[in-house]
Amino acid sequence: MSIVIWLKRAGWLLAALIACVVVVLLDFMRHGGQFRTLKPHAPGICSPIPLTASAEDIQIDRARGIAYLSLLDRRAGMQGVETHGDLYALDLNTEPLQGNSALARVPPGFHPHGLSLYRVGDGSLRLFAISHPKGQPHTVEIFEQGTEGGFRPVATITDPALRSPNAVAAIGARQFYVANDSGARNIWQRFGELVLRRGLSEVLYFDGETMRVVAHGLKSATGIAVSGDGLRVYVSETLGRRVRVYARNAGTGELTPLEDIDLASAPDNLNFDADGNLWIAAHPKTFELVRHFISATHPSPTQIFRWSPNAVGVPRLEEVLLDDGRALSAGSVGAVVGRRLFIGSITEKKLLSCRLP
């Protein structure tokens, strides 16, 4: 074979490879909403609440008017800086809002992620927090509230099935569901998840003794919530751009698919309000989210939906807020108390508090 023919074939191969990369990149950007035109709006006046670190998840104790935050300097962690997390209690009854650590003792290497608040039959409260201790297996930490108000560690749950836990939803004193945002076991499977959108992530159920898979084939499950009656489980699929709804067997914990809530946006954490409405935080442009992770100066839009499962005569899904990232980037959770919406972020050291009509 002459050198000319070889060079021609190599050139065609290189051109085909470049074309494939371009097609995959454009598809990734298209699916991630990169070419959408956003029209920012808010339900009312929104104002920032400064924090010492970012609050990726929020849980509300409505009886006492306390917001619990999963507090960690995630931006510093992305830059390789050693960080230590905490759970923060924000008193919503004060003006201006005041807060302090919710924990009587912080577990070693505590790096909190998803949160869940559960009231036990005797009225006591428990906080469940996913933790990613550096160089150690992922855990679900269970804290119980003491007589003086602080939460003390009472159990640490580990299991090989906790491969990439992101969100947790408690349904008992030791029972809970966990969303693994990735099921990849190697770099090629991870590429398939992120770029080709293969559904490899799972939902796990811990019955107090053992952990097992109860839902699989999900496209990056990053949020989970259980309805007030305990009969429905909602799971957000970031790469699937939807929220999956399951019927829950209260006796066995098994899940049966019911319906999908299509968002055309990448959902993150989920929260129910006092009226049974589901509040969904979402990332309308995931490519911008990646750029925001790389550079703090690059904004990433934030979106909040309200899903009203029992709505009649009106759409069940409503976009409540869409911000271009200038008021709050990388919004990951929305929690409602009365007529106030609190939005937390993966990276920003603040909450956004918005008045609802």
Coordinates of C-alpha atoms in Angstrom, one line a residue:
M1 CA 0.0 0.0 0.0
S2 CA 1.4 3.3 -1.0
I3 CA 1.9 6.1 1.5
V4 CA -0.6 8.3 -0.4
I5 CA -3.4 5.7 -0.1
W6 CA -2.5 5.1 3.6
L7 CA -2.6 8.9 4.3
K8 CA -6.0 9.2 2.5
R9 CA -7.5 6.4 4.6
A10 CA -6.1 7.8 7.8
G11 CA -7.5 11.2 6.8
W12 CA -11.0 9.7 6.2
L13 CA -10.8 7.8 9.5
L14 CA -9.8 10.9 11.4
A15 CA -12.6 12.9 9.7
A16 CA -15.1 10.2 10.6
L17 CA -13.9 10.2 14.2
I18 CA -14.1 14.0 14.5
A19 CA -17.6 13.9 13.0
C20 CA -18.7 11.3 15.6
V21 CA -17.3 13.4 18.4
V22 CA -19.1 16.5 17.1
V23 CA -22.4 14.6 16.7
V24 CA -22.2 13.2 20.2
L25 CA -21.3 16.6 21.7
L26 CA -24.1 18.4 19.9
D27 CA -26.6 15.7 21.0
F28 CA -25.3 16.0 24.6
M29 CA -25.8 19.8 24.4
R30 CA -29.2 19.5 22.8
H31 CA -30.5 17.0 25.3
G32 CA -29.1 19.2 28.1
G33 CA -31.2 22.2 26.9
Q34 CA -28.2 24.2 25.7
F35 CA -30.1 25.6 22.7
R36 CA -33.2 26.6 24.7
T37 CA -34.1 30.2 25.1
L38 CA -34.8 30.9 28.8
K39 CA -37.3 33.5 30.0
P40 CA -36.4 34.2 33.7
H41 CA -39.2 34.9 36.1
A42 CA -39.9 34.7 39.9
P43 CA -43.1 34.3 41.9
G44 CA -42.3 37.4 43.9
I45 CA -39.5 39.2 45.6
C46 CA -36.4 37.0 46.1
S47 CA -33.6 37.8 48.4
P48 CA -30.3 36.0 49.4
I49 CA -29.6 34.5 52.8
P50 CA -25.8 34.2 53.2
L51 CA -24.3 30.9 54.5
T52 CA -20.8 29.7 55.4
A53 CA -21.1 26.9 52.8
S54 CA -23.5 25.6 50.2
A55 CA -26.8 23.8 51.1
E56 CA -27.4 21.1 48.5
D57 CA -30.5 19.8 50.3
I58 CA -33.1 21.1 52.7
Q59 CA -35.6 19.5 55.0
I60 CA -38.3 21.3 56.9
D61 CA -39.7 20.7 60.4
R62 CA -43.0 22.6 60.0
A63 CA -44.1 22.0 63.6
R64 CA -41.2 24.0 64.9
G65 CA -40.4 26.2 61.9
I66 CA -36.9 24.9 61.4
A67 CA -35.1 24.3 58.1
Y68 CA -32.3 21.7 58.2
L69 CA -29.5 22.2 55.6
S70 CA -26.9 19.9 54.3
L71 CA -24.0 22.2 54.6
L72 CA -20.6 21.7 52.9
D73 CA -18.2 23.9 51.0
R74 CA -18.6 21.8 47.8
R75 CA -16.8 24.4 45.6
A76 CA -13.7 24.1 47.7
G77 CA -14.0 20.3 47.6
M78 CA -14.1 20.4 43.8
Q79 CA -10.8 22.3 43.9
G80 CA -9.1 19.6 46.1
V81 CA -9.4 21.5 49.4
E82 CA -10.0 19.4 52.5
T83 CA -13.5 20.3 53.8
H84 CA -15.7 19.3 56.7
G85 CA -19.5 19.3 56.6
D86 CA -22.3 19.9 59.0
L87 CA -26.1 19.9 59.3
Y88 CA -27.4 23.4 60.0
A89 CA -30.6 24.4 61.7
L90 CA -32.1 27.6 60.4
D91 CA -34.8 29.1 62.7
L92 CA -37.6 30.4 60.4
N93 CA -39.4 32.1 63.3
T94 CA -36.8 34.8 63.6
E95 CA -36.2 37.9 61.5
P96 CA -33.5 38.1 60.3
L97 CA -33.2 34.3 60.2
Q98 CA -30.7 32.8 62.6
G99 CA -29.1 29.4 62.8
N100 CA -26.5 27.1 64.2
S101 CA -25.3 23.5 63.9
A102 CA -28.1 21.0 64.3
L103 CA -25.7 18.3 65.5
A104 CA -24.6 17.6 69.1
R105 CA -21.6 15.7 67.6
V106 CA -20.4 15.6 64.0
P107 CA -19.3 12.2 62.8
P108 CA -15.6 11.9 61.7
G109 CA -15.1 12.7 58.0
F110 CA -18.7 13.9 57.6
H111 CA -19.4 15.1 54.1
P112 CA -23.2 15.4 53.9
H113 CA -25.3 15.1 50.7
G114 CA -29.0 14.2 50.6
L115 CA -31.1 14.7 53.7
S116 CA -34.4 13.3 55.1
L117 CA -36.3 14.2 58.2
Y118 CA -38.6 11.7 59.9
R119 CA -40.9 11.9 62.9
V120 CA -41.0 8.7 64.8
G121 CA -44.3 7.5 66.4
D122 CA -43.3 8.8 69.8
G123 CA -42.9 12.3 68.3
S124 CA -39.1 12.3 68.3
L125 CA -37.3 13.5 65.2
R126 CA -34.6 11.7 63.2
L127 CA -32.4 13.1 60.5
F128 CA -31.0 10.8 57.8
A129 CA -28.0 12.1 55.9
I130 CA -25.9 10.6 53.1
S131 CA -22.2 11.1 53.7
H132 CA -19.2 10.6 51.5
P133 CA -16.2 10.3 53.9
K134 CA -12.9 10.7 52.0
G135 CA -11.3 7.4 51.3
Q136 CA -14.1 5.5 53.0
P137 CA -17.3 3.7 51.9
H138 CA -20.4 5.9 51.5
T139 CA -22.7 5.9 54.5
V140 CA -26.2 6.8 55.6
E141 CA -25.9 8.5 59.0
I142 CA -28.9 8.5 61.3
F143 CA -29.2 11.2 64.0
E144 CA -31.8 11.4 66.8
Q145 CA -32.9 14.7 68.4
G146 CA -32.0 15.0 72.1
T147 CA -33.9 16.8 74.8
E148 CA -31.8 19.9 74.3
G149 CA -32.6 20.1 70.6
G150 CA -29.3 18.9 69.1
F151 CA -29.1 15.7 67.0
R152 CA -26.7 13.0 68.1
P153 CA -25.5 10.1 65.9
V154 CA -27.3 6.8 66.6
A155 CA -26.5 4.6 63.6
T156 CA -24.2 4.4 60.6
I157 CA -25.4 2.3 57.7
T158 CA -23.0 1.0 55.1
D159 CA -23.5 -1.5 52.3
P160 CA -21.7 -2.4 49.0
A161 CA -24.9 -1.5 47.2
L162 CA -24.3 2.2 48.2
R163 CA -22.1 2.7 45.1
S164 CA -23.0 6.4 44.5
P165 CA -25.8 7.5 46.9
N166 CA -27.2 10.9 46.2
A167 CA -30.6 11.2 48.0
V168 CA -32.4 9.5 50.9
A169 CA -36.0 9.3 51.9
A170 CA -36.8 7.9 55.4
I171 CA -40.0 5.9 56.0
G172 CA -39.2 4.6 59.5
A173 CA -36.8 4.9 62.5
R174 CA -34.2 2.9 60.6
Q175 CA -36.0 2.3 57.2
F176 CA -35.3 4.3 54.1
Y177 CA -34.9 4.5 50.4
V178 CA -31.7 5.7 48.7
A179 CA -31.2 6.9 45.1
N180 CA -27.8 5.9 43.6
D181 CA -27.1 8.5 40.9
S182 CA -24.7 6.1 39.1
G183 CA -24.5 2.4 38.6
A184 CA -21.4 2.4 36.5
R185 CA -18.6 -0.1 37.5
N186 CA -16.0 1.2 35.1
I187 CA -15.1 4.3 33.0
W188 CA -16.8 2.9 29.9
Q189 CA -20.1 2.4 31.7
R190 CA -19.7 5.9 33.2
F191 CA -19.2 7.2 29.6
G192 CA -22.4 5.4 28.6
E193 CA -24.3 6.9 31.5
L194 CA -23.2 10.5 31.0
V195 CA -23.0 10.7 27.2
L196 CA -25.2 8.0 25.8
R197 CA -27.7 8.3 28.7
R198 CA -27.8 4.6 29.6
G199 CA -30.0 3.9 32.6
L200 CA -27.7 2.2 35.1
S201 CA -28.7 3.8 38.4
E202 CA -30.9 2.3 41.0
V203 CA -33.2 2.9 44.0
L204 CA -32.3 0.9 47.1
Y205 CA -34.5 0.0 50.1
F206 CA -33.2 -0.6 53.6
D207 CA -35.7 -2.4 55.8
G208 CA -33.7 -1.9 59.0
E209 CA -31.6 -4.9 58.5
T210 CA -30.8 -5.5 54.8
M211 CA -30.5 -3.4 51.7
R212 CA -31.9 -4.4 48.2
V213 CA -32.6 -2.9 44.8
V214 CA -36.3 -2.0 44.3
A215 CA -36.0 0.0 41.1
H216 CA -33.4 0.0 38.3
G217 CA -32.7 1.2 34.8
L218 CA -32.8 4.8 35.9
K219 CA -30.9 7.6 34.2
S220 CA -29.0 9.2 37.1
A221 CA -31.4 9.2 40.1
T222 CA -30.6 12.3 42.1
G223 CA -33.7 13.0 44.2
I224 CA -36.2 10.9 46.1
A225 CA -39.3 11.7 48.2
V226 CA -42.2 9.8 49.7
S227 CA -45.7 11.2 49.7
G228 CA -47.3 12.0 53.0
D229 CA -49.5 8.9 53.0
G230 CA -46.5 6.7 52.3
L231 CA -48.1 5.2 49.2
R232 CA -46.1 7.0 46.5
V233 CA -42.3 7.3 45.9
Y234 CA -41.0 10.0 43.5
V235 CA -37.6 9.7 41.9
S236 CA -35.9 12.3 39.8
E237 CA -33.9 11.3 36.8
T238 CA -31.4 14.0 36.0
L239 CA -30.3 12.6 32.6
G240 CA -33.8 11.2 31.9
R241 CA -35.2 14.8 32.4
R242 CA -38.2 13.5 34.3
V243 CA -39.5 12.4 37.6
R244 CA -40.6 8.8 38.0
V245 CA -43.6 8.0 40.1
Y246 CA -44.0 4.6 41.9
A247 CA -46.6 2.9 44.0
R248 CA -45.2 1.7 47.2
N249 CA -46.0 -1.5 49.0
A250 CA -46.0 -0.5 52.6
G251 CA -45.5 -4.1 53.8
T252 CA -42.5 -5.0 51.6
G253 CA -41.2 -1.7 50.4
E254 CA -41.4 -2.9 46.8
L255 CA -42.0 -0.2 44.1
T256 CA -44.3 -0.4 41.0
P257 CA -44.0 2.2 38.2
L258 CA -47.1 4.4 37.9
E259 CA -46.3 7.4 35.7
D260 CA -43.6 9.8 34.6
I261 CA -43.5 13.6 35.0
D262 CA -41.7 14.9 31.9
L263 CA -39.9 18.2 32.6
A264 CA -37.7 19.0 29.6
S265 CA -35.2 19.9 32.3
A266 CA -32.8 18.0 34.6
P267 CA -34.5 17.4 38.0
D268 CA -32.5 17.3 41.2
N269 CA -33.9 17.2 44.8
L270 CA -37.6 16.8 45.6
N271 CA -39.6 18.1 48.5
F272 CA -43.3 17.9 49.5
D273 CA -45.1 20.9 51.1
A274 CA -47.8 20.9 53.7
D275 CA -50.5 20.6 51.1
G276 CA -49.0 17.5 49.4
N277 CA -47.5 19.4 46.4
L278 CA -44.2 18.2 45.1
W279 CA -41.5 20.9 44.6
I280 CA -38.9 20.0 42.0
A281 CA -35.5 21.8 41.6
A282 CA -34.1 21.4 38.1
H283 CA -31.2 22.4 35.9
P284 CA -32.5 23.6 32.6
K285 CA -29.1 23.7 31.0
T286 CA -26.8 20.9 32.2
F287 CA -23.9 21.9 30.0
E288 CA -23.9 25.3 31.8
L289 CA -23.9 23.4 35.1
V290 CA -20.7 21.6 34.0
R291 CA -19.2 24.9 33.1
H292 CA -20.2 26.3 36.4
F293 CA -18.5 23.5 38.2
I294 CA -15.3 24.4 36.3
S295 CA -15.6 28.1 36.9
A296 CA -17.5 29.8 39.7
T297 CA -17.9 32.9 37.5
H298 CA -20.0 31.1 35.0
P299 CA -23.7 31.1 36.0
S300 CA -25.8 28.0 35.8
P301 CA -29.6 28.5 35.5
T302 CA -32.0 27.4 38.3
Q303 CA -35.5 26.2 37.8
I304 CA -38.3 25.3 40.3
F305 CA -41.5 23.3 39.4
R306 CA -44.5 22.6 41.5
W307 CA -46.3 19.3 40.8
S308 CA -49.9 19.2 42.2
P309 CA -50.9 15.5 42.0
N310 CA -54.6 16.1 42.9
A311 CA -55.1 19.2 40.7
V312 CA -58.4 19.3 38.7
G313 CA -59.1 21.6 35.8
V314 CA -55.6 23.1 35.8
P315 CA -52.2 21.7 34.8
R316 CA -50.6 19.6 37.5
L317 CA -47.1 20.9 36.6
E318 CA -46.3 24.6 36.9
E319 CA -43.0 26.3 36.5
V320 CA -42.8 28.6 39.6
L321 CA -39.3 30.1 39.1
L322 CA -36.7 30.3 36.3
D323 CA -33.5 32.1 37.1
D324 CA -30.6 32.6 34.7
G325 CA -28.1 31.8 37.4
R326 CA -27.4 35.4 38.5
A327 CA -29.6 35.3 41.6
L328 CA -28.6 31.7 42.3
S329 CA -26.6 29.3 40.3
A330 CA -26.9 25.5 40.4
G331 CA -30.1 25.4 42.4
S332 CA -30.6 21.9 43.7
V333 CA -33.6 22.0 46.1
G334 CA -36.7 24.0 46.7
A335 CA -38.6 23.8 50.1
V336 CA -41.7 25.7 51.0
V337 CA -42.9 27.0 54.4
G338 CA -46.1 29.0 54.3
R339 CA -45.7 31.5 51.5
R340 CA -41.9 31.3 51.4
L341 CA -39.8 29.3 49.0
F342 CA -36.3 28.5 50.0
I343 CA -33.8 27.4 47.3
G344 CA -30.5 25.8 48.0
S345 CA -27.5 25.3 45.7
I346 CA -24.8 22.7 45.0
T347 CA -22.1 25.4 45.1
E348 CA -23.4 28.8 46.2
K349 CA -22.9 29.9 49.8
K350 CA -26.4 31.2 50.2
L351 CA -30.0 30.4 50.0
L352 CA -32.5 32.2 47.9
S353 CA -35.7 33.1 49.7
C354 CA -38.7 34.0 47.5
R355 CA -42.2 35.2 48.4
L356 CA -45.0 33.1 47.0
P357 CA -48.3 34.8 45.9

